[in-house]
Amino acid sequence: GQQVMQIPQYQHVQEGEDFTTYCNSSTTLSNIQWYKQRPGGHPVFLIQLVKSGEVKKQKRLTFQFGEAKKNSSLHITATQTTDVGTYFCAVGGKLIFGQGTELSVKP
Amino acid sequence: DGGITQSPKYLFRKEGQNVTLSCEQNLNHDAMYWYRQDPGQGLRLIYYSQIVNDFQKGDIAEGYSVSREKKESFPLTVTSAQKNPTAFYLCASSIGQGPGQPQHFGDGTRLSIL
């Protein structure tokens, strides 16, 4: 079945540093979604990408979809403590989730 | 407010016991899902339902059962056949099933074995 690999599994940064998580698939994707799960919470939908090479921004968050629609990235500029949590990519109709990247931010 | 309600928040199961996790939504969504989350892992799909009275197995359905008698409700039963049930269970819903449908999640139920 469809699988998606997400790296890194963990990322520890100093507040103010940038952060990037990557999602890779061996097959062409029709779309990709990104979710954030705060510690002890539930996943919350952030954004969806559908077009080849698409770039979307939400304040300090930048989402990219690869030209071949096989990979995607989420980049956070100047992290804050409120960014702490696990970021998941998800693909497909019934959603296959990546393993997630857990971000911790040291004040 | 529209949303998804899961109950209970914490649940303990004895050996050989079946337990049922509740999931109710008032978003008028057609599709509902159950996921299992283990520490350090992503969400794994247990069962999903696109419409009332219909449901499909996900990737890890063994030891679980569901029903979808009402649009609003999608309860999950963890049977005694599930030998490692300790996990965080998340219920979700979406308007329909197909590419481009964001999922809305409940707060989850943490299940532990006594």
Coordinates of C-alpha atoms in Angstrom, one line a residue:
Chain A
G1 CA 0.0 0.0 0.0
Q2 CA 0.9 3.6 -0.1
Q3 CA 3.6 4.7 2.3
V4 CA 5.2 7.9 3.1
M5 CA 8.5 8.5 4.9
Q6 CA 9.0 11.5 7.2
I7 CA 12.3 12.8 8.5
P8 CA 13.8 13.6 10.9
Q9 CA 11.9 11.8 13.7
Y10 CA 13.1 14.3 16.3
Q11 CA 14.4 17.8 16.1
H12 CA 15.6 19.9 19.0
V13 CA 16.2 23.6 18.3
Q14 CA 17.0 26.8 20.2
E15 CA 14.3 29.3 20.1
G16 CA 14.8 31.5 17.0
E17 CA 16.4 28.8 14.9
D18 CA 14.7 27.5 11.8
F19 CA 13.1 24.0 11.5
T20 CA 12.3 21.8 8.5
T21 CA 10.6 18.5 8.2
Y22 CA 10.4 16.4 5.0
C23 CA 8.0 13.9 3.6
N24 CA 8.9 11.5 0.8
S25 CA 6.9 9.1 -1.2
S26 CA 7.9 6.5 -3.8
T27 CA 4.8 7.2 -5.8
T28 CA 3.3 10.3 -7.3
L29 CA 0.8 11.9 -4.9
S30 CA -2.5 13.6 -5.8
N31 CA -2.2 15.8 -2.7
I32 CA -0.6 16.1 0.7
Q33 CA -1.9 17.4 4.0
W34 CA 0.0 18.6 7.0
Y35 CA -1.1 18.3 10.6
K36 CA 0.2 19.5 14.0
Q37 CA -0.3 17.7 17.2
R38 CA 0.6 19.5 20.4
P39 CA 1.8 17.3 23.3
G40 CA -1.1 15.5 24.8
G41 CA -3.4 16.8 22.1
H42 CA -4.9 15.7 18.9
P43 CA -3.8 16.4 15.3
V44 CA -5.0 19.7 13.8
F45 CA -5.2 20.3 10.1
L46 CA -2.8 22.9 8.9
I47 CA -2.9 22.9 5.1
Q48 CA -3.3 20.9 1.9
L49 CA -1.1 21.1 -1.2
V50 CA -2.3 19.8 -4.6
K51 CA -0.3 21.4 -7.4
S52 CA 3.2 20.5 -8.6
G53 CA 5.7 22.9 -7.2
E54 CA 3.1 24.6 -5.0
V55 CA 4.3 26.9 -2.1
K56 CA 2.0 28.1 0.6
K57 CA 2.7 30.3 3.6
Q58 CA 1.1 30.7 6.9
K59 CA 2.9 33.4 8.9
R60 CA 6.2 31.7 9.8
L61 CA 5.3 28.4 8.2
T62 CA 6.2 27.6 4.6
F63 CA 4.8 24.5 2.9
Q64 CA 6.2 23.1 -0.4
F65 CA 5.1 20.4 -2.8
G66 CA 7.8 19.0 -5.0
E67 CA 7.7 19.4 -8.8
A68 CA 7.3 15.6 -9.2
K69 CA 4.6 15.5 -6.5
K70 CA 6.6 12.9 -4.6
N71 CA 7.9 15.0 -1.7
S72 CA 6.9 17.9 0.5
S73 CA 8.4 20.0 3.2
L74 CA 7.3 22.2 6.1
H75 CA 9.7 25.0 7.1
I76 CA 9.3 27.1 10.2
T77 CA 11.2 30.3 10.4
A78 CA 12.5 31.6 13.7
T79 CA 10.8 28.9 15.9
Q80 CA 9.0 29.9 19.0
T81 CA 8.0 27.8 22.1
T82 CA 4.5 27.7 20.8
D83 CA 5.7 25.7 17.8
V84 CA 6.4 22.7 20.0
G85 CA 4.6 19.5 18.9
T86 CA 4.7 16.7 16.3
Y87 CA 4.2 17.6 12.7
F88 CA 2.7 15.0 10.4
C89 CA 2.2 14.7 6.7
A90 CA -0.7 12.7 5.4
V91 CA -1.5 11.4 1.9
G92 CA -4.2 9.6 0.0
G93 CA -8.0 9.5 0.2
K94 CA -8.4 7.8 3.6
L95 CA -5.1 9.4 4.8
I96 CA -1.9 7.5 5.4
F97 CA 0.2 9.4 7.9
G98 CA 3.9 9.7 8.1
Q99 CA 5.6 8.9 11.4
G100 CA 5.8 12.5 12.3
T101 CA 8.6 14.9 13.3
E102 CA 8.7 15.8 17.0
L103 CA 9.9 19.4 17.5
S104 CA 11.2 20.7 20.8
V105 CA 12.2 24.3 21.3
K106 CA 14.5 25.4 24.0
P107 CA 13.8 29.0 25.2
Chain B
D1 CA -20.1 24.4 18.7
G2 CA -19.6 21.7 16.1
G3 CA -17.0 19.0 16.8
I4 CA -16.1 15.5 17.7
T5 CA -16.6 14.1 21.1
Q6 CA -14.7 11.0 22.3
S7 CA -15.4 9.3 25.6
P8 CA -14.1 8.3 28.0
K9 CA -10.8 10.2 28.1
Y10 CA -9.1 7.4 30.0
L11 CA -10.1 3.7 30.0
F12 CA -8.7 0.6 31.7
R13 CA -9.3 -2.9 30.4
K14 CA -8.9 -6.1 32.2
E15 CA -7.6 -9.2 30.6
G16 CA -10.2 -11.0 28.4
Q17 CA -12.6 -8.0 28.5
N18 CA -14.1 -6.1 25.6
V19 CA -14.3 -2.3 25.8
T20 CA -16.1 0.2 23.7
L21 CA -14.8 3.7 22.8
S22 CA -17.4 6.3 21.9
C23 CA -17.1 8.8 19.1
E24 CA -19.9 11.3 18.2
Q25 CA -19.8 14.1 15.7
N26 CA -22.2 16.9 15.0
L27 CA -20.4 18.2 11.9
N28 CA -22.7 16.4 9.6
H29 CA -19.7 14.6 8.1
D30 CA -20.2 11.5 6.0
A31 CA -16.8 9.9 6.7
M32 CA -15.5 8.8 10.0
Y33 CA -12.2 7.1 11.0
W34 CA -10.5 5.4 13.9
Y35 CA -6.8 5.6 14.4
R36 CA -4.4 4.1 16.9
Q37 CA -1.3 6.0 18.0
D38 CA 1.6 4.5 19.8
P39 CA 4.6 6.5 21.2
G40 CA 7.0 7.6 18.6
Q41 CA 4.8 6.4 15.8
G42 CA 2.3 8.0 13.4
L43 CA -1.4 7.3 13.3
R44 CA -2.4 3.9 12.0
L45 CA -5.8 3.4 10.5
I46 CA -8.0 0.8 12.2
Y47 CA -11.4 1.2 10.5
Y48 CA -13.2 3.8 8.4
S49 CA -16.7 4.5 7.3
Q50 CA -17.8 6.5 4.3
I51 CA -21.5 6.3 4.9
V52 CA -24.0 4.9 7.4
N53 CA -24.2 1.1 7.6
D54 CA -20.9 0.7 5.8
F55 CA -17.4 0.4 7.0
Q56 CA -14.0 -0.9 5.8
K57 CA -11.0 -2.3 7.5
G58 CA -7.9 -0.2 7.7
D59 CA -4.3 -1.4 8.1
I60 CA -4.6 -2.8 11.7
A61 CA -8.2 -4.0 12.0
E62 CA -7.5 -7.3 13.8
G63 CA -8.9 -7.4 17.3
Y64 CA -11.2 -4.4 16.7
S65 CA -14.8 -4.0 15.6
V66 CA -17.0 -1.0 14.7
S67 CA -20.5 -0.1 13.8
R68 CA -22.1 2.8 11.9
E69 CA -25.8 2.7 12.6
K70 CA -26.1 6.5 12.7
K71 CA -24.3 9.2 10.8
E72 CA -23.2 10.9 14.0
S73 CA -21.8 7.9 15.8
F74 CA -18.9 5.5 15.1
P75 CA -18.1 3.4 18.2
L76 CA -15.0 1.2 18.3
T77 CA -14.9 -2.0 20.3
V78 CA -11.5 -3.3 21.4
T79 CA -12.0 -7.0 21.8
S80 CA -10.1 -9.5 23.9
A81 CA -8.5 -10.7 20.7
Q82 CA -6.4 -7.5 20.6
K83 CA -3.4 -8.6 22.6
N84 CA -1.7 -5.2 22.9
P85 CA -4.5 -2.7 23.2
T86 CA -2.6 -0.1 25.3
A87 CA -2.5 3.0 23.0
F88 CA -4.0 6.4 22.3
Y89 CA -7.1 6.1 20.1
L90 CA -8.2 8.9 17.9
C91 CA -11.5 9.3 16.1
A92 CA -11.8 11.6 13.1
S93 CA -14.3 12.7 10.6
S94 CA -14.3 14.4 7.2
I95 CA -17.0 15.8 4.9
G96 CA -16.4 12.9 2.5
Q97 CA -13.7 10.5 1.6
G98 CA -11.5 11.5 -1.2
P99 CA -8.3 13.5 -1.9
G100 CA -8.6 16.9 -0.3
Q101 CA -10.8 16.3 2.6
P102 CA -9.2 17.5 5.8
Q103 CA -9.9 15.4 8.9
H104 CA -11.2 16.8 12.2
F105 CA -10.1 14.9 15.3
G106 CA -11.5 14.3 18.7
D107 CA -9.5 14.6 21.9
G108 CA -8.7 10.9 22.0
T109 CA -9.1 8.1 24.5
R110 CA -6.1 6.6 26.3
L111 CA -6.6 2.9 26.9
S112 CA -4.5 0.9 29.3
I113 CA -4.5 -2.7 30.5
L114 CA -4.9 -3.4 34.2

